[in-house]
Amino acid sequence: MNSRAFAIFALFMVQLIYGLNYTIAKVVINDNYIKPFGFVLLRVACATALFWALSAIIPQQKIEKRDFFKLFVASVFGVVVNMLFFFKGLEFTSPIHASAIMTIVPIIILILSAYILKEEVTKKRIFGAILGFSGALVLTIYGKSDRVGDNIPLGNLLIFLNAVSYSIYIILIKKLTKKYHPFTFIKWLFLFGTVLLIPFGYHELQLVEWQTFTPYIIFSVLFVIIGATFGTYLLNPLALNKLKASTVGVFIYLQPVIAGLFAIIMGADTIDIIKILAMVLIFSGVYLVSLKPKKAI
């Protein structure tokens, strides 16, 4: 497997994990096992411990002093704002709505990467983004929430703000991934995030009644910490090192498909021709945007 193929595989795994994460995390939050901000602090603090433990056995590069400020800013957008808005939004909206709204990320990244990173935006990439967004929009329209406590408009707004924050984060770390290996800077990214999140989540974390956790809830919390946090934040920079930022963003179109399929498997949704069409549009969009531009002969 060449480096580009591995990067695309890594991106697919990230979206698979995130697609499952919507439903799994919502169960933990809405069943009041852990409140949103407490859950964010728990996942980031535990992931930080894992990153620092990993760094102890892997050779590290030295980070230049001037880059620590960049890491701090990236942590604000990619760890703090991103996760706080995501978990609070997920408390009020449905997994399908949340995953579909996240598909606005490629559009934001496409714009930012064109102006800030000077990436080439071809007609094929634009068409692929439109295809993928169209499919995600279909899933958004047909995704409903039957839960009484949900506040769809508020939840969707928070998820949208999370998407904007995540897009800025992807752009901020793009240049850092060219300079450093992810193992070098990711531990600092999360350490800064943990410190910044303590005022938001410490009180809610104190309220957790750990003895009430069922085996499924324990699995869910571990999945969010190890898979959706530790795993994805390692894989994303690896992919960014080999692919354009806009390509990484477009893979988010897979999340509504995976989230929808998981909901169907769990008996929370059904499949129909509209959803099949939406999935075809999304996969087609991802394929077009992931194609490497042909070099002039």
PDB file of C-alpha atoms in Angstrom:
ATOM      1  CA  MET A   1       0.000   0.000   0.000  1.00  0.00           C
ATOM      2  CA  ASN A   2       1.553   3.339  -1.062  1.00  0.00           C
ATOM      3  CA  SER A   3       1.469   6.433   1.139  1.00  0.00           C
ATOM      4  CA  ARG A   4      -1.501   8.029  -0.656  1.00  0.00           C
ATOM      5  CA  ALA A   5      -3.546   4.829  -0.461  1.00  0.00           C
ATOM      6  CA  PHE A   6      -2.749   4.543   3.250  1.00  0.00           C
ATOM      7  CA  ALA A   7      -3.805   8.163   3.774  1.00  0.00           C
ATOM      8  CA  ILE A   8      -7.157   7.519   2.066  1.00  0.00           C
ATOM      9  CA  PHE A   9      -7.628   4.330   4.131  1.00  0.00           C
ATOM     10  CA  ALA A  10      -6.837   6.304   7.296  1.00  0.00           C
ATOM     11  CA  LEU A  11      -9.446   8.912   6.345  1.00  0.00           C
ATOM     12  CA  PHE A  12     -12.050   6.207   5.774  1.00  0.00           C
ATOM     13  CA  MET A  13     -11.343   4.724   9.216  1.00  0.00           C
ATOM     14  CA  VAL A  14     -11.681   8.175  10.798  1.00  0.00           C
ATOM     15  CA  GLN A  15     -15.113   8.664   9.226  1.00  0.00           C
ATOM     16  CA  LEU A  16     -16.185   5.133  10.167  1.00  0.00           C
ATOM     17  CA  ILE A  17     -15.326   5.793  13.798  1.00  0.00           C
ATOM     18  CA  TYR A  18     -16.983   9.212  13.787  1.00  0.00           C
ATOM     19  CA  GLY A  19     -20.077   7.816  12.098  1.00  0.00           C
ATOM     20  CA  LEU A  20     -20.518   5.345  14.958  1.00  0.00           C
ATOM     21  CA  ASN A  21     -19.544   7.985  17.496  1.00  0.00           C
ATOM     22  CA  TYR A  22     -22.687  10.093  16.941  1.00  0.00           C
ATOM     23  CA  THR A  23     -25.102   7.432  18.158  1.00  0.00           C
ATOM     24  CA  ILE A  24     -22.809   5.988  20.837  1.00  0.00           C
ATOM     25  CA  ALA A  25     -21.955   9.352  22.422  1.00  0.00           C
ATOM     26  CA  LYS A  26     -25.576  10.536  22.310  1.00  0.00           C
ATOM     27  CA  VAL A  27     -26.714   7.493  24.304  1.00  0.00           C
ATOM     28  CA  VAL A  28     -24.197   8.254  27.068  1.00  0.00           C
ATOM     29  CA  ILE A  29     -25.205  11.934  27.188  1.00  0.00           C
ATOM     30  CA  ASN A  30     -28.986  11.617  26.844  1.00  0.00           C
ATOM     31  CA  ASP A  31     -29.230   8.803  29.379  1.00  0.00           C
ATOM     32  CA  ASN A  32     -27.520  11.199  31.825  1.00  0.00           C
ATOM     33  CA  TYR A  33     -24.513   9.018  32.541  1.00  0.00           C
ATOM     34  CA  ILE A  34     -22.177  11.937  31.793  1.00  0.00           C
ATOM     35  CA  LYS A  35     -23.157  15.520  30.972  1.00  0.00           C
ATOM     36  CA  PRO A  36     -21.722  16.991  27.716  1.00  0.00           C
ATOM     37  CA  PHE A  37     -18.940  19.209  29.078  1.00  0.00           C
ATOM     38  CA  GLY A  38     -17.890  16.603  31.619  1.00  0.00           C
ATOM     39  CA  PHE A  39     -17.691  14.034  28.834  1.00  0.00           C
ATOM     40  CA  VAL A  40     -15.499  16.369  26.776  1.00  0.00           C
ATOM     41  CA  LEU A  41     -13.062  16.877  29.657  1.00  0.00           C
ATOM     42  CA  LEU A  42     -12.964  13.131  30.344  1.00  0.00           C
ATOM     43  CA  ARG A  43     -12.232  12.176  26.728  1.00  0.00           C
ATOM     44  CA  VAL A  44      -9.589  14.862  26.236  1.00  0.00           C
ATOM     45  CA  ALA A  45      -7.821  14.243  29.559  1.00  0.00           C
ATOM     46  CA  CYS A  46      -7.703  10.471  28.984  1.00  0.00           C
ATOM     47  CA  ALA A  47      -6.570  10.899  25.375  1.00  0.00           C
ATOM     48  CA  THR A  48      -3.861  13.301  26.573  1.00  0.00           C
ATOM     49  CA  ALA A  49      -2.545  10.626  28.938  1.00  0.00           C
ATOM     50  CA  LEU A  50      -2.484   8.127  26.052  1.00  0.00           C
ATOM     51  CA  PHE A  51      -0.653  10.533  23.732  1.00  0.00           C
ATOM     52  CA  TRP A  52       2.015  11.340  26.319  1.00  0.00           C
ATOM     53  CA  ALA A  53       2.450   7.642  27.179  1.00  0.00           C
ATOM     54  CA  LEU A  54       2.917   6.896  23.458  1.00  0.00           C
ATOM     55  CA  SER A  55       5.436   9.716  23.080  1.00  0.00           C
ATOM     56  CA  ALA A  56       7.602   8.144  25.777  1.00  0.00           C
ATOM     57  CA  ILE A  57       8.394   5.149  23.533  1.00  0.00           C
ATOM     58  CA  ILE A  58       8.575   6.920  20.155  1.00  0.00           C
ATOM     59  CA  PRO A  59      11.432   9.208  19.016  1.00  0.00           C
ATOM     60  CA  GLN A  60      10.316  12.843  18.960  1.00  0.00           C
ATOM     61  CA  GLN A  61      11.297  15.918  17.006  1.00  0.00           C
ATOM     62  CA  LYS A  62      11.993  19.162  18.815  1.00  0.00           C
ATOM     63  CA  ILE A  63       9.239  21.740  18.394  1.00  0.00           C
ATOM     64  CA  GLU A  64      10.370  25.283  17.670  1.00  0.00           C
ATOM     65  CA  LYS A  65       9.299  27.814  20.306  1.00  0.00           C
ATOM     66  CA  ARG A  66       7.395  29.935  17.785  1.00  0.00           C
ATOM     67  CA  ASP A  67       5.223  26.932  16.845  1.00  0.00           C
ATOM     68  CA  PHE A  68       3.886  26.457  20.383  1.00  0.00           C
ATOM     69  CA  PHE A  69       1.573  29.437  19.919  1.00  0.00           C
ATOM     70  CA  LYS A  70       0.279  27.896  16.688  1.00  0.00           C
ATOM     71  CA  LEU A  71      -0.372  24.652  18.579  1.00  0.00           C
ATOM     72  CA  PHE A  72      -2.212  26.568  21.285  1.00  0.00           C
ATOM     73  CA  VAL A  73      -4.487  28.291  18.755  1.00  0.00           C
ATOM     74  CA  ALA A  74      -5.059  24.965  16.941  1.00  0.00           C
ATOM     75  CA  SER A  75      -6.002  23.414  20.286  1.00  0.00           C
ATOM     76  CA  VAL A  76      -8.562  26.152  20.939  1.00  0.00           C
ATOM     77  CA  PHE A  77     -10.344  25.461  17.641  1.00  0.00           C
ATOM     78  CA  GLY A  78      -9.681  21.727  17.220  1.00  0.00           C
ATOM     79  CA  VAL A  79     -10.065  20.483  20.784  1.00  0.00           C
ATOM     80  CA  VAL A  80     -11.852  23.028  22.985  1.00  0.00           C
ATOM     81  CA  VAL A  81     -14.436  24.888  20.863  1.00  0.00           C
ATOM     82  CA  ASN A  82     -14.885  21.964  18.467  1.00  0.00           C
ATOM     83  CA  MET A  83     -15.661  19.368  21.143  1.00  0.00           C
ATOM     84  CA  LEU A  84     -17.689  21.585  23.492  1.00  0.00           C
ATOM     85  CA  PHE A  85     -20.046  22.649  20.707  1.00  0.00           C
ATOM     86  CA  PHE A  86     -20.212  19.141  19.251  1.00  0.00           C
ATOM     87  CA  PHE A  87     -21.221  17.389  22.480  1.00  0.00           C
ATOM     88  CA  LYS A  88     -23.634  20.117  23.565  1.00  0.00           C
ATOM     89  CA  GLY A  89     -25.179  20.142  20.094  1.00  0.00           C
ATOM     90  CA  LEU A  90     -25.444  16.355  20.072  1.00  0.00           C
ATOM     91  CA  GLU A  91     -27.437  16.585  23.306  1.00  0.00           C
ATOM     92  CA  PHE A  92     -30.197  18.458  21.461  1.00  0.00           C
ATOM     93  CA  THR A  93     -30.167  17.078  17.921  1.00  0.00           C
ATOM     94  CA  SER A  94     -30.243  13.645  16.280  1.00  0.00           C
ATOM     95  CA  PRO A  95     -27.138  11.714  15.128  1.00  0.00           C
ATOM     96  CA  ILE A  96     -28.243  11.883  11.477  1.00  0.00           C
ATOM     97  CA  HIS A  97     -28.791  15.647  11.664  1.00  0.00           C
ATOM     98  CA  ALA A  98     -25.421  16.158  13.380  1.00  0.00           C
ATOM     99  CA  SER A  99     -23.480  14.013  10.919  1.00  0.00           C
ATOM    100  CA  ALA A 100     -25.172  15.642   7.928  1.00  0.00           C
ATOM    101  CA  ILE A 101     -24.507  19.178   9.149  1.00  0.00           C
ATOM    102  CA  MET A 102     -20.833  18.286   9.550  1.00  0.00           C
ATOM    103  CA  THR A 103     -20.708  17.923   5.769  1.00  0.00           C
ATOM    104  CA  ILE A 104     -20.503  21.709   5.540  1.00  0.00           C
ATOM    105  CA  VAL A 105     -16.866  21.292   6.648  1.00  0.00           C
ATOM    106  CA  PRO A 106     -15.514  20.479   3.132  1.00  0.00           C
ATOM    107  CA  ILE A 107     -17.117  23.628   1.732  1.00  0.00           C
ATOM    108  CA  ILE A 108     -15.502  25.768   4.435  1.00  0.00           C
ATOM    109  CA  ILE A 109     -12.155  23.992   4.043  1.00  0.00           C
ATOM    110  CA  LEU A 110     -12.327  24.315   0.259  1.00  0.00           C
ATOM    111  CA  ILE A 111     -12.707  28.088   0.609  1.00  0.00           C
ATOM    112  CA  LEU A 112     -10.078  28.475   3.330  1.00  0.00           C
ATOM    113  CA  SER A 113      -7.531  26.195   1.635  1.00  0.00           C
ATOM    114  CA  ALA A 114      -7.906  28.076  -1.661  1.00  0.00           C
ATOM    115  CA  TYR A 115      -7.182  31.453  -0.047  1.00  0.00           C
ATOM    116  CA  ILE A 116      -4.831  30.532   2.805  1.00  0.00           C
ATOM    117  CA  LEU A 117      -3.015  27.420   1.559  1.00  0.00           C
ATOM    118  CA  LYS A 118      -3.297  28.346  -2.148  1.00  0.00           C
ATOM    119  CA  GLU A 119      -4.528  24.849  -3.013  1.00  0.00           C
ATOM    120  CA  GLU A 120      -5.792  24.214  -6.527  1.00  0.00           C
ATOM    121  CA  VAL A 121      -9.586  24.039  -6.757  1.00  0.00           C
ATOM    122  CA  THR A 122     -10.503  22.192  -9.958  1.00  0.00           C
ATOM    123  CA  LYS A 123     -13.939  21.891 -11.539  1.00  0.00           C
ATOM    124  CA  LYS A 124     -13.912  18.161 -10.782  1.00  0.00           C
ATOM    125  CA  ARG A 125     -13.317  18.820  -7.075  1.00  0.00           C
ATOM    126  CA  ILE A 126     -16.069  21.435  -6.968  1.00  0.00           C
ATOM    127  CA  PHE A 127     -18.480  19.063  -8.721  1.00  0.00           C
ATOM    128  CA  GLY A 128     -17.543  16.276  -6.290  1.00  0.00           C
ATOM    129  CA  ALA A 129     -18.177  18.572  -3.322  1.00  0.00           C
ATOM    130  CA  ILE A 130     -21.584  19.535  -4.734  1.00  0.00           C
ATOM    131  CA  LEU A 131     -22.515  15.879  -5.295  1.00  0.00           C
ATOM    132  CA  GLY A 132     -21.520  14.922  -1.779  1.00  0.00           C
ATOM    133  CA  PHE A 133     -23.269  17.892  -0.223  1.00  0.00           C
ATOM    134  CA  SER A 134     -26.436  17.121  -2.189  1.00  0.00           C
ATOM    135  CA  GLY A 135     -26.499  13.574  -0.830  1.00  0.00           C
ATOM    136  CA  ALA A 136     -25.901  14.789   2.704  1.00  0.00           C
ATOM    137  CA  LEU A 137     -28.700  17.334   2.292  1.00  0.00           C
ATOM    138  CA  VAL A 138     -31.131  14.553   1.360  1.00  0.00           C
ATOM    139  CA  LEU A 139     -30.205  12.686   4.545  1.00  0.00           C
ATOM    140  CA  THR A 140     -30.634  15.869   6.568  1.00  0.00           C
ATOM    141  CA  ILE A 141     -34.150  16.437   5.248  1.00  0.00           C
ATOM    142  CA  TYR A 142     -35.233  12.872   6.036  1.00  0.00           C
ATOM    143  CA  GLY A 143     -33.430  12.671   9.376  1.00  0.00           C
ATOM    144  CA  LYS A 144     -35.863  13.292  12.218  1.00  0.00           C
ATOM    145  CA  SER A 145     -35.721  13.058  15.987  1.00  0.00           C
ATOM    146  CA  ASP A 146     -38.532  11.522  18.028  1.00  0.00           C
ATOM    147  CA  ARG A 147     -36.910  12.283  21.359  1.00  0.00           C
ATOM    148  CA  VAL A 148     -38.961  14.717  23.431  1.00  0.00           C
ATOM    149  CA  GLY A 149     -35.951  16.482  24.953  1.00  0.00           C
ATOM    150  CA  ASP A 150     -34.348  17.362  21.639  1.00  0.00           C
ATOM    151  CA  ASN A 151     -34.130  20.959  20.431  1.00  0.00           C
ATOM    152  CA  ILE A 152     -33.240  20.488  16.764  1.00  0.00           C
ATOM    153  CA  PRO A 153     -32.650  24.189  15.794  1.00  0.00           C
ATOM    154  CA  LEU A 154     -30.360  24.842  18.780  1.00  0.00           C
ATOM    155  CA  GLY A 155     -28.560  21.532  18.396  1.00  0.00           C
ATOM    156  CA  ASN A 156     -28.037  22.060  14.668  1.00  0.00           C
ATOM    157  CA  LEU A 157     -26.668  25.582  15.274  1.00  0.00           C
ATOM    158  CA  LEU A 158     -24.130  24.267  17.786  1.00  0.00           C
ATOM    159  CA  ILE A 159     -23.088  21.473  15.418  1.00  0.00           C
ATOM    160  CA  PHE A 160     -22.669  24.049  12.630  1.00  0.00           C
ATOM    161  CA  LEU A 161     -20.413  26.189  14.849  1.00  0.00           C
ATOM    162  CA  ASN A 162     -18.491  23.018  15.671  1.00  0.00           C
ATOM    163  CA  ALA A 163     -18.071  22.386  11.934  1.00  0.00           C
ATOM    164  CA  VAL A 164     -16.675  25.895  11.388  1.00  0.00           C
ATOM    165  CA  SER A 165     -14.254  25.453  14.288  1.00  0.00           C
ATOM    166  CA  TYR A 166     -13.112  22.054  13.008  1.00  0.00           C
ATOM    167  CA  SER A 167     -12.525  23.503   9.519  1.00  0.00           C
ATOM    168  CA  ILE A 168     -10.279  26.215  10.941  1.00  0.00           C
ATOM    169  CA  TYR A 169      -8.396  23.539  12.904  1.00  0.00           C
ATOM    170  CA  ILE A 170      -7.741  21.473   9.756  1.00  0.00           C
ATOM    171  CA  ILE A 171      -6.285  24.517   8.015  1.00  0.00           C
ATOM    172  CA  LEU A 172      -4.170  25.480  11.044  1.00  0.00           C
ATOM    173  CA  ILE A 173      -2.504  22.072  11.410  1.00  0.00           C
ATOM    174  CA  LYS A 174      -1.980  21.515   7.675  1.00  0.00           C
ATOM    175  CA  LYS A 175       1.378  23.300   7.670  1.00  0.00           C
ATOM    176  CA  LEU A 176       2.373  21.756  11.009  1.00  0.00           C
ATOM    177  CA  THR A 177       1.896  18.258   9.562  1.00  0.00           C
ATOM    178  CA  LYS A 178       4.431  19.128   6.857  1.00  0.00           C
ATOM    179  CA  LYS A 179       6.930  20.203   9.487  1.00  0.00           C
ATOM    180  CA  TYR A 180       6.372  17.672  12.270  1.00  0.00           C
ATOM    181  CA  HIS A 181       5.233  14.087  12.662  1.00  0.00           C
ATOM    182  CA  PRO A 182       1.828  13.869  14.416  1.00  0.00           C
ATOM    183  CA  PHE A 183       3.422  12.036  17.357  1.00  0.00           C
ATOM    184  CA  THR A 184       5.510  15.152  17.953  1.00  0.00           C
ATOM    185  CA  PHE A 185       2.831  17.807  18.302  1.00  0.00           C
ATOM    186  CA  ILE A 186      -0.461  16.023  19.048  1.00  0.00           C
ATOM    187  CA  LYS A 187       0.403  15.510  22.735  1.00  0.00           C
ATOM    188  CA  TRP A 188       0.885  19.261  23.169  1.00  0.00           C
ATOM    189  CA  LEU A 189      -2.333  19.981  21.301  1.00  0.00           C
ATOM    190  CA  PHE A 190      -4.271  17.865  23.808  1.00  0.00           C
ATOM    191  CA  LEU A 191      -2.364  19.053  26.868  1.00  0.00           C
ATOM    192  CA  PHE A 192      -3.333  22.637  26.066  1.00  0.00           C
ATOM    193  CA  GLY A 193      -6.899  21.451  25.460  1.00  0.00           C
ATOM    194  CA  THR A 194      -7.132  19.638  28.792  1.00  0.00           C
ATOM    195  CA  VAL A 195      -6.029  22.715  30.740  1.00  0.00           C
ATOM    196  CA  LEU A 196      -8.478  24.965  28.868  1.00  0.00           C
ATOM    197  CA  LEU A 197     -11.372  22.528  29.346  1.00  0.00           C
ATOM    198  CA  ILE A 198     -11.068  22.140  33.135  1.00  0.00           C
ATOM    199  CA  PRO A 199     -13.215  25.222  33.953  1.00  0.00           C
ATOM    200  CA  PHE A 200     -15.969  23.962  31.623  1.00  0.00           C
ATOM    201  CA  GLY A 201     -16.144  20.279  32.529  1.00  0.00           C
ATOM    202  CA  TYR A 202     -14.746  19.792  36.032  1.00  0.00           C
ATOM    203  CA  HIS A 203     -18.067  20.310  37.862  1.00  0.00           C
ATOM    204  CA  GLU A 204     -20.028  18.035  35.518  1.00  0.00           C
ATOM    205  CA  LEU A 205     -17.371  15.341  35.806  1.00  0.00           C
ATOM    206  CA  GLN A 206     -17.714  15.417  39.590  1.00  0.00           C
ATOM    207  CA  LEU A 207     -21.425  14.592  39.233  1.00  0.00           C
ATOM    208  CA  VAL A 208     -20.810  11.305  37.395  1.00  0.00           C
ATOM    209  CA  GLU A 209     -22.076   8.215  39.252  1.00  0.00           C
ATOM    210  CA  TRP A 210     -19.570   5.671  37.969  1.00  0.00           C
ATOM    211  CA  GLN A 211     -21.212   2.743  39.778  1.00  0.00           C
ATOM    212  CA  THR A 212     -24.312   3.060  37.571  1.00  0.00           C
ATOM    213  CA  PHE A 213     -22.401   2.352  34.354  1.00  0.00           C
ATOM    214  CA  THR A 214     -23.561  -0.730  32.445  1.00  0.00           C
ATOM    215  CA  PRO A 215     -21.114  -2.790  30.324  1.00  0.00           C
ATOM    216  CA  TYR A 216     -22.457  -1.077  27.186  1.00  0.00           C
ATOM    217  CA  ILE A 217     -21.921   2.400  28.670  1.00  0.00           C
ATOM    218  CA  ILE A 218     -18.379   1.457  29.712  1.00  0.00           C
ATOM    219  CA  PHE A 219     -17.715   0.262  26.162  1.00  0.00           C
ATOM    220  CA  SER A 220     -19.245   3.458  24.757  1.00  0.00           C
ATOM    221  CA  VAL A 221     -17.058   5.726  26.887  1.00  0.00           C
ATOM    222  CA  LEU A 222     -13.924   3.750  25.973  1.00  0.00           C
ATOM    223  CA  PHE A 223     -14.909   3.861  22.284  1.00  0.00           C
ATOM    224  CA  VAL A 224     -15.222   7.657  22.401  1.00  0.00           C
ATOM    225  CA  ILE A 225     -11.899   8.066  24.232  1.00  0.00           C
ATOM    226  CA  ILE A 226      -9.746   5.513  22.400  1.00  0.00           C
ATOM    227  CA  GLY A 227     -11.405   5.410  18.999  1.00  0.00           C
ATOM    228  CA  ALA A 228     -13.092   8.756  18.363  1.00  0.00           C
ATOM    229  CA  THR A 229     -10.423  10.808  20.141  1.00  0.00           C
ATOM    230  CA  PHE A 230      -7.027   9.081  20.424  1.00  0.00           C
ATOM    231  CA  GLY A 231      -7.339   7.177  17.130  1.00  0.00           C
ATOM    232  CA  THR A 232      -8.874   9.830  14.902  1.00  0.00           C
ATOM    233  CA  TYR A 233      -6.641  12.678  16.078  1.00  0.00           C
ATOM    234  CA  LEU A 234      -3.625  10.545  15.160  1.00  0.00           C
ATOM    235  CA  LEU A 235      -4.947   9.411  11.792  1.00  0.00           C
ATOM    236  CA  ASN A 236      -6.146  12.827  10.576  1.00  0.00           C
ATOM    237  CA  PRO A 237      -2.690  14.498  10.658  1.00  0.00           C
ATOM    238  CA  LEU A 238      -1.166  11.432   8.975  1.00  0.00           C
ATOM    239  CA  ALA A 239      -3.688  11.833   6.162  1.00  0.00           C
ATOM    240  CA  LEU A 240      -3.135  15.603   5.979  1.00  0.00           C
ATOM    241  CA  ASN A 241       0.563  14.982   5.419  1.00  0.00           C
ATOM    242  CA  LYS A 242      -0.185  13.176   2.132  1.00  0.00           C
ATOM    243  CA  LEU A 243      -3.451  14.728   0.930  1.00  0.00           C
ATOM    244  CA  LYS A 244      -4.877  18.176   0.346  1.00  0.00           C
ATOM    245  CA  ALA A 245      -6.795  19.712   3.251  1.00  0.00           C
ATOM    246  CA  SER A 246      -9.889  19.973   1.059  1.00  0.00           C
ATOM    247  CA  THR A 247      -9.670  16.244   0.227  1.00  0.00           C
ATOM    248  CA  VAL A 248      -9.515  15.383   3.924  1.00  0.00           C
ATOM    249  CA  GLY A 249     -12.573  17.548   4.506  1.00  0.00           C
ATOM    250  CA  VAL A 250     -14.687  15.957   1.793  1.00  0.00           C
ATOM    251  CA  PHE A 251     -14.349  12.521   3.405  1.00  0.00           C
ATOM    252  CA  ILE A 252     -16.674  13.852   6.101  1.00  0.00           C
ATOM    253  CA  TYR A 253     -19.467  13.191   3.590  1.00  0.00           C
ATOM    254  CA  LEU A 254     -19.155   9.546   4.609  1.00  0.00           C
ATOM    255  CA  GLN A 255     -20.319  10.291   8.148  1.00  0.00           C
ATOM    256  CA  PRO A 256     -24.069  10.612   7.418  1.00  0.00           C
ATOM    257  CA  VAL A 257     -23.954   7.319   5.501  1.00  0.00           C
ATOM    258  CA  ILE A 258     -22.206   5.478   8.316  1.00  0.00           C
ATOM    259  CA  ALA A 259     -24.352   7.118  10.991  1.00  0.00           C
ATOM    260  CA  GLY A 260     -27.497   6.193   9.038  1.00  0.00           C
ATOM    261  CA  LEU A 261     -26.403   2.605   8.451  1.00  0.00           C
ATOM    262  CA  PHE A 262     -25.544   2.182  12.142  1.00  0.00           C
ATOM    263  CA  ALA A 263     -28.957   3.552  13.114  1.00  0.00           C
ATOM    264  CA  ILE A 264     -30.575   1.002  10.772  1.00  0.00           C
ATOM    265  CA  ILE A 265     -28.521  -1.863  12.241  1.00  0.00           C
ATOM    266  CA  MET A 266     -29.523  -0.738  15.745  1.00  0.00           C
ATOM    267  CA  GLY A 267     -33.190  -0.720  14.659  1.00  0.00           C
ATOM    268  CA  ALA A 268     -33.503   3.054  14.954  1.00  0.00           C
ATOM    269  CA  ASP A 269     -34.090   3.682  11.234  1.00  0.00           C
ATOM    270  CA  THR A 270     -35.064   1.975   7.967  1.00  0.00           C
ATOM    271  CA  ILE A 271     -33.624   1.973   4.450  1.00  0.00           C
ATOM    272  CA  ASP A 272     -35.467   3.278   1.386  1.00  0.00           C
ATOM    273  CA  ILE A 273     -34.753   4.416  -2.179  1.00  0.00           C
ATOM    274  CA  ILE A 274     -34.155   8.046  -1.155  1.00  0.00           C
ATOM    275  CA  LYS A 275     -31.474   7.068   1.354  1.00  0.00           C
ATOM    276  CA  ILE A 276     -29.838   4.746  -1.162  1.00  0.00           C
ATOM    277  CA  LEU A 277     -29.730   7.609  -3.685  1.00  0.00           C
ATOM    278  CA  ALA A 278     -28.218   9.902  -1.059  1.00  0.00           C
ATOM    279  CA  MET A 279     -25.496   7.371  -0.273  1.00  0.00           C
ATOM    280  CA  VAL A 280     -24.651   6.986  -3.989  1.00  0.00           C
ATOM    281  CA  LEU A 281     -24.311  10.774  -4.304  1.00  0.00           C
ATOM    282  CA  ILE A 282     -22.066  10.967  -1.244  1.00  0.00           C
ATOM    283  CA  PHE A 283     -19.752   8.158  -2.289  1.00  0.00           C
ATOM    284  CA  SER A 284     -19.543   9.591  -5.815  1.00  0.00           C
ATOM    285  CA  GLY A 285     -18.580  12.987  -4.413  1.00  0.00           C
ATOM    286  CA  VAL A 286     -15.886  11.493  -2.188  1.00  0.00           C
ATOM    287  CA  TYR A 287     -14.480   9.547  -5.154  1.00  0.00           C
ATOM    288  CA  LEU A 288     -14.234  12.622  -7.406  1.00  0.00           C
ATOM    289  CA  VAL A 289     -12.573  14.809  -4.811  1.00  0.00           C
ATOM    290  CA  SER A 290     -10.085  12.121  -3.751  1.00  0.00           C
ATOM    291  CA  LEU A 291      -8.795  11.674  -7.322  1.00  0.00           C
ATOM    292  CA  LYS A 292      -5.254  12.950  -7.706  1.00  0.00           C
ATOM    293  CA  PRO A 293      -5.075  15.723 -10.356  1.00  0.00           C
ATOM    294  CA  LYS A 294      -3.319  14.617 -13.533  1.00  0.00           C
ATOM    295  CA  LYS A 295       0.022  16.215 -14.185  1.00  0.00           C
ATOM    296  CA  ALA A 296       0.593  17.969 -17.459  1.00  0.00           C
ATOM    297  CA  ILE A 297       2.756  15.967 -19.892  1.00  0.00           C
TER     298      ILE A 297
END
